[in-house]
PDB file of C-alpha atoms and ligand atoms in Angstrom:
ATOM      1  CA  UNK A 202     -44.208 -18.600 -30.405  1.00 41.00           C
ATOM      2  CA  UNK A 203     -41.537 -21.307 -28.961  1.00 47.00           C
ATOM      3  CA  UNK A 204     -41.353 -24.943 -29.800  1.00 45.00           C
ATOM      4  CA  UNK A 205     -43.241 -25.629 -26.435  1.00 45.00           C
ATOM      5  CA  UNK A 206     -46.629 -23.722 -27.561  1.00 42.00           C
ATOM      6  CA  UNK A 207     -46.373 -25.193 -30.844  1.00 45.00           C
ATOM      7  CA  UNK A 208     -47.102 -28.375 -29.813  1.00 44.00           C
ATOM      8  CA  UNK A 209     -49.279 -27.574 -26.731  1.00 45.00           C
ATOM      9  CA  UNK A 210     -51.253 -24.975 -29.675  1.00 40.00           C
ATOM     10  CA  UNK A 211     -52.212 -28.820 -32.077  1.00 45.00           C
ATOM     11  CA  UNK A 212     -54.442 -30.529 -29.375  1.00 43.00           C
ATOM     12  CA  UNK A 213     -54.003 -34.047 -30.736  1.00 41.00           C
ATOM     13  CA  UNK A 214     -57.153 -35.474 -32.514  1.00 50.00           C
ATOM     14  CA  UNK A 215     -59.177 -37.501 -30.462  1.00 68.00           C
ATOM     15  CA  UNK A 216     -61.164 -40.631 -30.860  1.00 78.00           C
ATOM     16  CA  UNK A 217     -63.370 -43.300 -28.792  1.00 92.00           C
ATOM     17  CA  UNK A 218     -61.151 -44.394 -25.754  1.00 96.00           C
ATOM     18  CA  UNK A 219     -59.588 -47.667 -26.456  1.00 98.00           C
ATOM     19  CA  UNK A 220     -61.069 -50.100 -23.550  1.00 98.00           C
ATOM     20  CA  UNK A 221     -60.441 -53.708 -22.689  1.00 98.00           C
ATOM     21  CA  UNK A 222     -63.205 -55.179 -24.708  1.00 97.00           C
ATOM     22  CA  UNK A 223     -61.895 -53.315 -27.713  1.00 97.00           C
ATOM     23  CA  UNK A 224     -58.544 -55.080 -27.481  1.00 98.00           C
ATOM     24  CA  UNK A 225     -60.075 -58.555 -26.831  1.00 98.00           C
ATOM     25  CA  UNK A 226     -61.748 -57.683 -29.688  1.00 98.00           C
ATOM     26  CA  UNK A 227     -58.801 -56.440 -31.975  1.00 98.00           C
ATOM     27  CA  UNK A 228     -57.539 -59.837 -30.840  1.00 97.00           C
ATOM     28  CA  UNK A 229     -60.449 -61.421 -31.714  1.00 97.00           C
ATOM     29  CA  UNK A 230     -60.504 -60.394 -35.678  1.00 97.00           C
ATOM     30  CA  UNK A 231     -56.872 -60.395 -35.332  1.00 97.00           C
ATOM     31  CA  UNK A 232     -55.976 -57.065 -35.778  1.00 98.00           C
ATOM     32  CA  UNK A 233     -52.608 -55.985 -34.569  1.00 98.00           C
ATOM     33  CA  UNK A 234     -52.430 -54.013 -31.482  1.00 98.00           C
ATOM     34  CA  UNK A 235     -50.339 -51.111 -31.429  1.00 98.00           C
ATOM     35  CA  UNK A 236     -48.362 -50.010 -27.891  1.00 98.00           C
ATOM     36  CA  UNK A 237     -46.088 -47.742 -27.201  1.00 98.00           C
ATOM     37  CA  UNK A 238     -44.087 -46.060 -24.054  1.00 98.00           C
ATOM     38  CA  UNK A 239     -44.647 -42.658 -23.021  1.00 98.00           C
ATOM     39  CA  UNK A 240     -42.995 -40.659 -19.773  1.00 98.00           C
ATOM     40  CA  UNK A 241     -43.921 -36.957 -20.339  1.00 98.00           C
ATOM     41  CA  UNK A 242     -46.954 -34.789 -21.630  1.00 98.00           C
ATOM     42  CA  UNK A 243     -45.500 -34.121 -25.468  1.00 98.00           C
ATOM     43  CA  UNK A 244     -44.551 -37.891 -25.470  1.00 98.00           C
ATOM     44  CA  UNK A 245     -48.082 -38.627 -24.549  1.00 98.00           C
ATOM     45  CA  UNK A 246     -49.376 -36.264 -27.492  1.00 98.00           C
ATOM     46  CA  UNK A 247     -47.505 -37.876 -30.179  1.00 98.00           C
ATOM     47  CA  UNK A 248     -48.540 -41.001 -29.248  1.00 98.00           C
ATOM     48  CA  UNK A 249     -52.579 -39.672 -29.305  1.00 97.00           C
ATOM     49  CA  UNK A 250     -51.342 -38.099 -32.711  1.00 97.00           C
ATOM     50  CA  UNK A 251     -50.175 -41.105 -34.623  1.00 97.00           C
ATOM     51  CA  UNK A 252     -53.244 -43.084 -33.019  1.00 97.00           C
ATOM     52  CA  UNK A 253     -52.012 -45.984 -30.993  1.00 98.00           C
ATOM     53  CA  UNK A 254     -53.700 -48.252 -28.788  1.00 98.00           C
ATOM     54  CA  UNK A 255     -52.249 -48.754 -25.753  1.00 98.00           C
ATOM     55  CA  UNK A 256     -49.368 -46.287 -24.075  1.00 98.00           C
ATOM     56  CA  UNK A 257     -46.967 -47.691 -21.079  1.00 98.00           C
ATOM     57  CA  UNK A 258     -45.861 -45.251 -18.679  1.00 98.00           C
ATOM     58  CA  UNK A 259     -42.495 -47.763 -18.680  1.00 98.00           C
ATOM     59  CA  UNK A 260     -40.126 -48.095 -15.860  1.00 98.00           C
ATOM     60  CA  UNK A 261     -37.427 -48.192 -19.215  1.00 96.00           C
ATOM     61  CA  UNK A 262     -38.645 -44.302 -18.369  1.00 97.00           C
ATOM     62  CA  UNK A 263     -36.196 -44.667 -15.248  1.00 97.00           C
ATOM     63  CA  UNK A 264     -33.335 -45.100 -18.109  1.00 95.00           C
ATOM     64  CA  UNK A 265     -34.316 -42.982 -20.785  1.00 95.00           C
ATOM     65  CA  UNK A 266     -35.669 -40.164 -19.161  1.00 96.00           C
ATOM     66  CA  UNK A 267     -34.305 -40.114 -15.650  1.00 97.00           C
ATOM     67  CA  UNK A 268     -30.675 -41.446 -16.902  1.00 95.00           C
ATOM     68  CA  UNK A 269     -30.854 -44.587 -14.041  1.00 96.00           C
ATOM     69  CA  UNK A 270     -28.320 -47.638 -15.198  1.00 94.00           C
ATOM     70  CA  UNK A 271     -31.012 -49.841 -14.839  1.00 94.00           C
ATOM     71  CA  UNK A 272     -35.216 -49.786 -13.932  1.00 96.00           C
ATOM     72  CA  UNK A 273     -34.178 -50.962 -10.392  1.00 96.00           C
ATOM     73  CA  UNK A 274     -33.824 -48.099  -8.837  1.00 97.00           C
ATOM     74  CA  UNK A 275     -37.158 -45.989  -9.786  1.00 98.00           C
ATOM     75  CA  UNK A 276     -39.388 -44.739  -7.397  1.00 98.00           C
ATOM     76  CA  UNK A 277     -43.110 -45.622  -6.968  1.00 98.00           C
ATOM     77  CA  UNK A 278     -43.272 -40.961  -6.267  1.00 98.00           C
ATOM     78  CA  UNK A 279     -41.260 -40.899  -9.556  1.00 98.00           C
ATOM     79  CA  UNK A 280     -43.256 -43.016 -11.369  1.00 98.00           C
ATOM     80  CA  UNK A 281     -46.275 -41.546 -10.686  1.00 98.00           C
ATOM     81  CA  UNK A 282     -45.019 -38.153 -11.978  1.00 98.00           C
ATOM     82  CA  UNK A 283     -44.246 -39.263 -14.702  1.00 98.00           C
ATOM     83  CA  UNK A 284     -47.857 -40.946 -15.261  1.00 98.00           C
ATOM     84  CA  UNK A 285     -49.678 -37.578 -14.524  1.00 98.00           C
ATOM     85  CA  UNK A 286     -47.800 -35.841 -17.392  1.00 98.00           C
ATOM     86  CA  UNK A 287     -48.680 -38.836 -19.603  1.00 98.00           C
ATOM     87  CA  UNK A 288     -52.079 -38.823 -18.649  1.00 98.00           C
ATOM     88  CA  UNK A 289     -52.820 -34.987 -18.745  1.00 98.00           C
ATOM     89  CA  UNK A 290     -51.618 -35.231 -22.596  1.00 97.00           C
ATOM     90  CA  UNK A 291     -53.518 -38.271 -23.114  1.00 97.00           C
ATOM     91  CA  UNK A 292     -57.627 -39.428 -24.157  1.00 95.00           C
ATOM     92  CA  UNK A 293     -57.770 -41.793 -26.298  1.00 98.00           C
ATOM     93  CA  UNK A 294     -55.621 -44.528 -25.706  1.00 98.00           C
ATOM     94  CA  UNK A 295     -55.681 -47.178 -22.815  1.00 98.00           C
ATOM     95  CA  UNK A 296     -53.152 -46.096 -20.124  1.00 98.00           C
ATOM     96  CA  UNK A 297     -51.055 -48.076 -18.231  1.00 98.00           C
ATOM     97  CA  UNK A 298     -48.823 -47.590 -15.616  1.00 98.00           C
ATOM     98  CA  UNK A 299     -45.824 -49.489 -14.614  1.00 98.00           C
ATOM     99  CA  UNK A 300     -45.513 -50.723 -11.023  1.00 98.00           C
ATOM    100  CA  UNK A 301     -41.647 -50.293 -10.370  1.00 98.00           C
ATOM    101  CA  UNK A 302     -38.986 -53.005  -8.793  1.00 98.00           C
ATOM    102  CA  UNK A 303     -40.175 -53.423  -4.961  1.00 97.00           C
ATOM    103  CA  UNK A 304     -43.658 -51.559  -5.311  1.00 98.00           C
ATOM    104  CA  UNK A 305     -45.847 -54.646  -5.363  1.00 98.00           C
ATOM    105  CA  UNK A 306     -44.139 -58.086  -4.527  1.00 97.00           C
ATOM    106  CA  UNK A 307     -43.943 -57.960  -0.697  1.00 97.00           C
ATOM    107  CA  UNK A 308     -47.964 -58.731  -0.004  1.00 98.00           C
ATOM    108  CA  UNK A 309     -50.985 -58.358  -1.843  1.00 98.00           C
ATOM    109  CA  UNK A 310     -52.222 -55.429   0.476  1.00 98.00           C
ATOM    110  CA  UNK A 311     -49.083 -53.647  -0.760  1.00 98.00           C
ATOM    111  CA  UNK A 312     -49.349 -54.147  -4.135  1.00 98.00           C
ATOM    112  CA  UNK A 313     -53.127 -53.058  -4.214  1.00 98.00           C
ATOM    113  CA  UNK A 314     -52.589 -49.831  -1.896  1.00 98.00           C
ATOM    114  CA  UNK A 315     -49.675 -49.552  -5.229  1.00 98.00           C
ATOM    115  CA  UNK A 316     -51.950 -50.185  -8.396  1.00 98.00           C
ATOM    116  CA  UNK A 317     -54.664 -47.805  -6.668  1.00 98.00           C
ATOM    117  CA  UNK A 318     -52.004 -44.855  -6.427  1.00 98.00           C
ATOM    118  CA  UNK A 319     -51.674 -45.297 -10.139  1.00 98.00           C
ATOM    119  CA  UNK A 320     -55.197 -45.276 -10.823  1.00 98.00           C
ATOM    120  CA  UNK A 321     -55.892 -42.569  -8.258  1.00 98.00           C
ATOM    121  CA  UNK A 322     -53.273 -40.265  -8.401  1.00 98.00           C
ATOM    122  CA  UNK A 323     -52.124 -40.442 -11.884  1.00 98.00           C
ATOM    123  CA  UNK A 324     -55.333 -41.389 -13.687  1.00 98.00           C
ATOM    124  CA  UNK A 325     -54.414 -44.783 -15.333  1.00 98.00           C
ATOM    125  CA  UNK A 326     -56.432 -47.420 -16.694  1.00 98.00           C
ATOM    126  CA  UNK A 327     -54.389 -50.285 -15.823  1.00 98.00           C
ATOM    127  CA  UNK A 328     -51.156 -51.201 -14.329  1.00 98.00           C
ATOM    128  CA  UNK A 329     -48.141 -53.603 -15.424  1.00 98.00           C
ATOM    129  CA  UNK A 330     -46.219 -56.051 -13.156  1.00 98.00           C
ATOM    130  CA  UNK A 331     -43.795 -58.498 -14.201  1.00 97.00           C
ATOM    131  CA  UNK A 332     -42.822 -62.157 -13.987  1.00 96.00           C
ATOM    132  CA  UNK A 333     -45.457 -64.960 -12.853  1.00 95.00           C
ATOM    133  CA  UNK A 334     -45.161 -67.108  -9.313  1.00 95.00           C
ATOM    134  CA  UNK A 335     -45.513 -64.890  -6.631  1.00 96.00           C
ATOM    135  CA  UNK A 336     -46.071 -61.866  -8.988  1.00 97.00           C
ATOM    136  CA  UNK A 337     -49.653 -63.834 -10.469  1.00 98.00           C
ATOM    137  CA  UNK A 338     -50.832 -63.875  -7.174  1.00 98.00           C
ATOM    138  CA  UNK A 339     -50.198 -60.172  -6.857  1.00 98.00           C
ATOM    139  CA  UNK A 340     -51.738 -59.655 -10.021  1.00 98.00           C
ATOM    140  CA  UNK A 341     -55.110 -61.320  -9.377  1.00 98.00           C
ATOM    141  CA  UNK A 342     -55.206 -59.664  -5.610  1.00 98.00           C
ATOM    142  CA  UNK A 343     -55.238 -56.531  -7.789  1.00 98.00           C
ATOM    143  CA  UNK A 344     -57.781 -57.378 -10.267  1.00 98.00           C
ATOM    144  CA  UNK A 345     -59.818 -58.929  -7.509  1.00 98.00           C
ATOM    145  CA  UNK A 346     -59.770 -55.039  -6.122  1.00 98.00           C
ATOM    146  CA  UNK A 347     -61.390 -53.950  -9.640  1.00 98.00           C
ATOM    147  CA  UNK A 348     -57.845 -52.633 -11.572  1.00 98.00           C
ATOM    148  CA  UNK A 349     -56.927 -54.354 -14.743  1.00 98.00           C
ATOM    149  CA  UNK A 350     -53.696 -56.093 -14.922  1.00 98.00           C
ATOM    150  CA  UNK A 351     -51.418 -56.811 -17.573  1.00 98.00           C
ATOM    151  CA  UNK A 352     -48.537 -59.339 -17.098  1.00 98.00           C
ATOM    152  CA  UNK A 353     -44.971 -59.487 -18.400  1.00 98.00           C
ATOM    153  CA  UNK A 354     -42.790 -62.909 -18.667  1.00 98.00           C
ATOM    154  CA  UNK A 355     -39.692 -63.419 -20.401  1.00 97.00           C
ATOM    155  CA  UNK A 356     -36.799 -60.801 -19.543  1.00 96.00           C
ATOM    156  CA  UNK A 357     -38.477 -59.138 -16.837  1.00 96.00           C
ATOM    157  CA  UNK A 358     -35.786 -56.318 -16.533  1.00 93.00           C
ATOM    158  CA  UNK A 359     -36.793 -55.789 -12.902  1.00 95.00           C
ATOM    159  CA  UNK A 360     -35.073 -58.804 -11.988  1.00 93.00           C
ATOM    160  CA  UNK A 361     -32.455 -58.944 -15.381  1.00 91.00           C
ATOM    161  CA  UNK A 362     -29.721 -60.143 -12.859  1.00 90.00           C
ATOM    162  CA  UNK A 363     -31.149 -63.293 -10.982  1.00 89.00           C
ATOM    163  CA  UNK A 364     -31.710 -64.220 -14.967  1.00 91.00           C
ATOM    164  CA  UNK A 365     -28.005 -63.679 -16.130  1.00 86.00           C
ATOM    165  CA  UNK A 366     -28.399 -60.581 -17.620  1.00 86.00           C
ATOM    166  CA  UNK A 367     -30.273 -58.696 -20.126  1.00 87.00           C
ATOM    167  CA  UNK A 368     -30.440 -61.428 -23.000  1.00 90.00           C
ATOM    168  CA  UNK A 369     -32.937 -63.245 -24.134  1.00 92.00           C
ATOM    169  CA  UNK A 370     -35.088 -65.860 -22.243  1.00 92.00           C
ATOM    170  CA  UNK A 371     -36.762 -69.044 -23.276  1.00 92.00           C
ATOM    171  CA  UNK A 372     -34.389 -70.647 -25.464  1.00 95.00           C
ATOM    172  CA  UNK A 373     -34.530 -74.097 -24.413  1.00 96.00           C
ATOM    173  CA  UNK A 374     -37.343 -75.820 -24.587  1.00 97.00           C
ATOM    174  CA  UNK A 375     -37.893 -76.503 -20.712  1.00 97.00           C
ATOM    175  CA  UNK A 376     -37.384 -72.717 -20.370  1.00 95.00           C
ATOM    176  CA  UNK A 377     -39.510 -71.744 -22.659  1.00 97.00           C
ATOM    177  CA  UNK A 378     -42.305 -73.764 -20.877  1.00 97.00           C
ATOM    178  CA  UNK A 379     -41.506 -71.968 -17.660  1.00 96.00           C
ATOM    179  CA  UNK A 380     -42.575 -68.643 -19.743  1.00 97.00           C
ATOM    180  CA  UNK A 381     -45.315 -70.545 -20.953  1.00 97.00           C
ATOM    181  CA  UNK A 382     -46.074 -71.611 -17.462  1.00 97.00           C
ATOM    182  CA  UNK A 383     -45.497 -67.959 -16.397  1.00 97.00           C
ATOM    183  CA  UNK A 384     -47.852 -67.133 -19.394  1.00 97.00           C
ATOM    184  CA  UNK A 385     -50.709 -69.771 -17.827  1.00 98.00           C
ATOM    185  CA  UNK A 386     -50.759 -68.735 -14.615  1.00 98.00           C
ATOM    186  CA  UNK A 387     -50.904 -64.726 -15.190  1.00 98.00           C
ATOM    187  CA  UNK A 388     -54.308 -65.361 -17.631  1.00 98.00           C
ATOM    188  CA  UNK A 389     -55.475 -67.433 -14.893  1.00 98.00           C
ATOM    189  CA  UNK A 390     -54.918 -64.147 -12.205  1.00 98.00           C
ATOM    190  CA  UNK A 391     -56.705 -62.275 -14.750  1.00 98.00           C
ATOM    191  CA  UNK A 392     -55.324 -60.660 -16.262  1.00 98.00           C
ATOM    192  CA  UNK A 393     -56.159 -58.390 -19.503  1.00 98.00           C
ATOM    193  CA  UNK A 394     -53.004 -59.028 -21.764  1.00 98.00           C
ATOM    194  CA  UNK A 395     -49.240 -59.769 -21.261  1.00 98.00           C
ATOM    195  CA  UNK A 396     -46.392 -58.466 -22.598  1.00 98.00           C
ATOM    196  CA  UNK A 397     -43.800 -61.220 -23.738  1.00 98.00           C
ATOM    197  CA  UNK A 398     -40.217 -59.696 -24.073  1.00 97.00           C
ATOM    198  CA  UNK A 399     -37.090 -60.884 -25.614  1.00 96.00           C
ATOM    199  CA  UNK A 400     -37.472 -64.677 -26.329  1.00 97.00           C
ATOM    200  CA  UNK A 401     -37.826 -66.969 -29.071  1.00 97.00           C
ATOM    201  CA  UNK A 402     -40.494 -66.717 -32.149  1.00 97.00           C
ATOM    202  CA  UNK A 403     -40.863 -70.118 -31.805  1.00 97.00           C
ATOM    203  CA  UNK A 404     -42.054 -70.063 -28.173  1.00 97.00           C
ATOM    204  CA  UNK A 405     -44.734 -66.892 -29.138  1.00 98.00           C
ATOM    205  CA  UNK A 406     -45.909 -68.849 -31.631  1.00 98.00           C
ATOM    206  CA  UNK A 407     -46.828 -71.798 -29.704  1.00 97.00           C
ATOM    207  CA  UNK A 408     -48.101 -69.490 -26.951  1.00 96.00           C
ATOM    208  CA  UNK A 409     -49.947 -67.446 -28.413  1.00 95.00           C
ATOM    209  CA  UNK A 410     -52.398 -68.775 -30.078  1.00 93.00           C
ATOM    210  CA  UNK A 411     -53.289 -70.578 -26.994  1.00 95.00           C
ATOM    211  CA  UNK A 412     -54.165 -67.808 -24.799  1.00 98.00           C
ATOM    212  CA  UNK A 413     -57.406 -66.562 -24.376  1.00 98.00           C
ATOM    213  CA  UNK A 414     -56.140 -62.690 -24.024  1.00 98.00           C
ATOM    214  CA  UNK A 415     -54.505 -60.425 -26.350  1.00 98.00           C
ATOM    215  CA  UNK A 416     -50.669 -60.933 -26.390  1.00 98.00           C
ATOM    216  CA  UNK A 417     -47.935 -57.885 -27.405  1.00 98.00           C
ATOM    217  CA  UNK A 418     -44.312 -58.509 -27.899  1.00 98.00           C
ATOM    218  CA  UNK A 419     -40.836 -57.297 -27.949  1.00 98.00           C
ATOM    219  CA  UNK A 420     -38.710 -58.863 -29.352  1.00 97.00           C
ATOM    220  CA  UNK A 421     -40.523 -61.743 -29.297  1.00 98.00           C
ATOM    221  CA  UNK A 422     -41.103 -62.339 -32.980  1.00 97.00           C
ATOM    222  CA  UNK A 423     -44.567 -61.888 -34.934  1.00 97.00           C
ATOM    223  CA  UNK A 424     -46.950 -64.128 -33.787  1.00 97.00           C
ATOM    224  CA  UNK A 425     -48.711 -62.158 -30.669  1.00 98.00           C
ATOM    225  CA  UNK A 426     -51.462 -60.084 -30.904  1.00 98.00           C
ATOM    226  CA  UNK A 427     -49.437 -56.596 -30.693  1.00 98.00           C
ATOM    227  CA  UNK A 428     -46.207 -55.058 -30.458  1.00 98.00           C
ATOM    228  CA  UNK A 429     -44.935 -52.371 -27.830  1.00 98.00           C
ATOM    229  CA  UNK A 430     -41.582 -50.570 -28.895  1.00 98.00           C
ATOM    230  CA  UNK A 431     -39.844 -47.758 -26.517  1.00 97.00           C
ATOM    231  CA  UNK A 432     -40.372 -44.522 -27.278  1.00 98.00           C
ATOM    232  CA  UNK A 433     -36.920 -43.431 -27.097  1.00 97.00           C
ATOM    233  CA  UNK A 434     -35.256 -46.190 -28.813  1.00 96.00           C
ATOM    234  CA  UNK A 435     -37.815 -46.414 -31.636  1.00 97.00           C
ATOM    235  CA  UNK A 436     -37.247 -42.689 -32.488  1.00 97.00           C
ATOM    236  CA  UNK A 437     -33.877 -42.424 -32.246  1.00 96.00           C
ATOM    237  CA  UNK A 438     -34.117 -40.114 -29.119  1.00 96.00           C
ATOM    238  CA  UNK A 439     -32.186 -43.161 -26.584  1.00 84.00           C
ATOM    239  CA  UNK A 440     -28.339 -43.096 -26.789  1.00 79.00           C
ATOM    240  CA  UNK A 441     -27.377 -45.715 -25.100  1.00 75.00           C
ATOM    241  CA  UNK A 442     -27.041 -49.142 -26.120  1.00 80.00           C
ATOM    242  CA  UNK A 443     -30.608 -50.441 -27.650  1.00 86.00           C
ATOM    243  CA  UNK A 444     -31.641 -54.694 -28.280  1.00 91.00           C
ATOM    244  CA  UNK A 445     -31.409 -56.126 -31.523  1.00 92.00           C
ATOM    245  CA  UNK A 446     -35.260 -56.056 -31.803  1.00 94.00           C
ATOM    246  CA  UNK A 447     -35.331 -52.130 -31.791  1.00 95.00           C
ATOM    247  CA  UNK A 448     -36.251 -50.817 -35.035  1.00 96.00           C
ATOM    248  CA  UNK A 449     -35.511 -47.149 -35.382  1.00 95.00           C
ATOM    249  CA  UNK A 450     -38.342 -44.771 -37.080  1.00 96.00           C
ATOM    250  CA  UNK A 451     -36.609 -41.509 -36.468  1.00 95.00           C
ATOM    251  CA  UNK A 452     -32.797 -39.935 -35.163  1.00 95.00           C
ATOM    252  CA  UNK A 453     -34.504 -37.553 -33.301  1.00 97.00           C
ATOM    253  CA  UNK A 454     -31.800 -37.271 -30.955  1.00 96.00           C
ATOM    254  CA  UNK A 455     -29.179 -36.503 -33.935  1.00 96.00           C
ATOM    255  CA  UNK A 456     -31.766 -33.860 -35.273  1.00 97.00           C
ATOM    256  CA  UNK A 457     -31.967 -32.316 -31.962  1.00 97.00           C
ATOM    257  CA  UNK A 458     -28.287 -32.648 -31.492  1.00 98.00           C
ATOM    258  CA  UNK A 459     -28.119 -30.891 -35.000  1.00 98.00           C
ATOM    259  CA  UNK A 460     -30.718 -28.062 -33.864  1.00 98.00           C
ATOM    260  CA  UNK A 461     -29.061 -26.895 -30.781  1.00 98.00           C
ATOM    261  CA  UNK A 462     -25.538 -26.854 -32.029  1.00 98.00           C
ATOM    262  CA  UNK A 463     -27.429 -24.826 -35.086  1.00 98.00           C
ATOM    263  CA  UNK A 464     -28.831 -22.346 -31.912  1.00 98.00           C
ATOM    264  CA  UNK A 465     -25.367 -22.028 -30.169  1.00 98.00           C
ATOM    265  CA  UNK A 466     -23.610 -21.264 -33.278  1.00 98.00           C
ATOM    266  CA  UNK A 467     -26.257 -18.513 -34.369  1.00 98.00           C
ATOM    267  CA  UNK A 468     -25.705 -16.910 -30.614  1.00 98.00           C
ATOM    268  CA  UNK A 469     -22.175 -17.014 -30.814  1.00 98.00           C
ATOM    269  CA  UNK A 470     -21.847 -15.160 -34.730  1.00 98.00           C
ATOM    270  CA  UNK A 471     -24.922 -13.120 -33.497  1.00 98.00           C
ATOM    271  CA  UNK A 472     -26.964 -14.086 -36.568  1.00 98.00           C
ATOM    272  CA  UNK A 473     -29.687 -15.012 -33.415  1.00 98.00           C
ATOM    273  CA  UNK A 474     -31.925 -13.271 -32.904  1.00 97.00           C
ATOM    274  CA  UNK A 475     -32.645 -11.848 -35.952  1.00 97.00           C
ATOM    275  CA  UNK A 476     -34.619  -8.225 -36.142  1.00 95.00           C
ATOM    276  CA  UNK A 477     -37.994 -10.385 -36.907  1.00 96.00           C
ATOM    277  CA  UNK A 478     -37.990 -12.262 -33.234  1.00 97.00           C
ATOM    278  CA  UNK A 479     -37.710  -8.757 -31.669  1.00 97.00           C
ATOM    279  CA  UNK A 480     -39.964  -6.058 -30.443  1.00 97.00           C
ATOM    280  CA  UNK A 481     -40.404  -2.671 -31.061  1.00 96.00           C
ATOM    281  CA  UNK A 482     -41.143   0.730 -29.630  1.00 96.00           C
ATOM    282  CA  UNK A 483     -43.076   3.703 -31.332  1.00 98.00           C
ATOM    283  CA  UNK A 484     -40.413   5.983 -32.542  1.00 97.00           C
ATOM    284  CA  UNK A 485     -41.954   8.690 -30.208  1.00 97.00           C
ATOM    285  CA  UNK A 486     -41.504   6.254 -27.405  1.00 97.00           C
ATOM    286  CA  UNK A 487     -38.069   5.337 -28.014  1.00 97.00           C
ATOM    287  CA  UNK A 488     -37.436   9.093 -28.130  1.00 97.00           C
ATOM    288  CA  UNK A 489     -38.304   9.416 -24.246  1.00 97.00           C
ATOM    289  CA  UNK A 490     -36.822   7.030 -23.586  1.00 97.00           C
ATOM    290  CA  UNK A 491     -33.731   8.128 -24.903  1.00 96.00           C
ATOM    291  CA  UNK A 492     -34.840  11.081 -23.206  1.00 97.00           C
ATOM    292  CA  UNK A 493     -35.571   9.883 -19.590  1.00 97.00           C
ATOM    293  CA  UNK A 494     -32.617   7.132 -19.455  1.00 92.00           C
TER     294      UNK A 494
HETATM  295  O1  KIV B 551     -40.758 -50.500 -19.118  1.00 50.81           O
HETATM  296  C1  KIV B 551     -41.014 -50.769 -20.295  1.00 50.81           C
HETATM  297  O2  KIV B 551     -40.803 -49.979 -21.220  1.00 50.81           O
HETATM  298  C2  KIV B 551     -41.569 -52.085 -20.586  1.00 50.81           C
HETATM  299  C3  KIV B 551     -41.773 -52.456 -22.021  1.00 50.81           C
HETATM  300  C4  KIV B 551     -40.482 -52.879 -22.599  1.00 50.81           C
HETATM  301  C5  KIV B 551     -42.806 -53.477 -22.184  1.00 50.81           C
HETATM  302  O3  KIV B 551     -41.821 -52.834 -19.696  1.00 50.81           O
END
């Protein structure tokens, strides 16, 4: 049986799916919400598996599973692939979907006809825009057509440039009301939760406790309501260069690494494959055969 049954063969355990009201009320009686990425269908499983709450069919998916420089350059089509895997592997946590760099800012009509495609066509629960001005608007034109939204202020990657970079946000204090401001205006839109990435503890802390929905964080210290770490970079599977807030739980890449060199050596000293992954004729059978060849 190959790797590729094996885990198709464990049909993760299910539970009740995770809904809105369930993390307004994790928030609530301030348990920690858990969120992770996801891009592909055993992804998806593992994250069922080990029982988090929320998955993110990220646009980080156009770096570490398409091998894009940047999220920039990911297609809405692309996207949405990736979503179907993720949902087809998928039950019990809430899934949302990413709406990629130049999907949804250009009207309201566009970024609705966007969010439905993910609900649609790839089965989400939700979808994920960042930054606030314009982008709240978008946000509660969306949730005004019945599709939960949840925000994302501080480095919006999307748009790392026009804020010098990817580094941190928010670490002044006027700046750090902007994001607050940013914060405001997308729980005013509507929507469900927002993601705050890569600025200060101090700023989450003053934040967070002031907003009415749940709050999850990168990088941005522990006072929100949950955390969301990439897949990839939190199990080692990511090479390239990962944020100081990345904690690693795994090296799957260097056990993977490890496994295929293990593979190609085995072929090339012929110790692979072994008489045990063969199969076999009847002696009589092999006997006409000899005979008929
Ligand atoms: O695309 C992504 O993975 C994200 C998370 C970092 C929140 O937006």
């Amino acid at each position: 049986m190959s790797a590729a049954t094996n885990i198709s063969a464990a049909p993760p355990a299910k539970g009740r799916p995770v809904t809105l009201s369930r993390l307004a009320e994790k928030k609530a009686l301030g348990e920690p919400i858990v969120m992770v990425t996801a891009y592909d269908h055993p992804s998806a499983q593992v994250a069922e598996s080990a029982g988090v709450d929320v998955v993110l069919v990220g646009d980080s998916g156009a770096m570490t599973v398409l091998g894009y420089p940047s999220t920039v350059p990911v297609s809405l089509d692309e996207m949405l692939m990736l979503a179907r895997a993720v949902r087809r592997g998928l039950s019990t946590p809430l899934l949302v979907g990413d709406l990629p760099f130049g999907s949804y800012e250009r009207s309201n009509e566009q970024a609705i006809e966007t969010a439905q495609r993910f609900v649609k066509e790839a089965g989400c629960d939700a979808v994920k825009l960042e930054r606030g001005g314009i982008c709240a608007e978008r946000a509660a034109a969306i949730v005004a057509a019945g599709i939960p939204v949840m925000g994302h202020v501080g480095l919006t990657p999307q748009t790392a440039t026009a804020l010098g970079g990817y580094r941190s946000q928010g670490r002044t204090a006027e700046r750090a009301l902007e994001v607050a401001r940013d914060a405001l205006a997308l729980q005013e839109a509507g929507c469900f939760s927002i993601v705050f990435e890569a600025v200060p503890s101090e700023l989450t802390e003053a934040v967070a406790p002031r907003l009415e929905i749940p709050t999850i964080g990168i990088g941005a210290g522990p006072a929100t309501d949950g955390q969301v770490l990439v897949f990839h970079d939190l199990l080692g599977i990511f090479d390239g260069h990962a944020a100081r807030f990345v904690k690693r739980y795994g090296e799957v890449r260097r056990a993977m690494i490890a496994g295929v060199a293990e593979y190609a050596r085995d072929v090339r000293e012929r110790r692979y494959p072994a008489p045990e992954h063969g199969y076999t004729m009847a002696p009589d059978e092999a006997a006409r055969l000899r005979e008929l060849i």
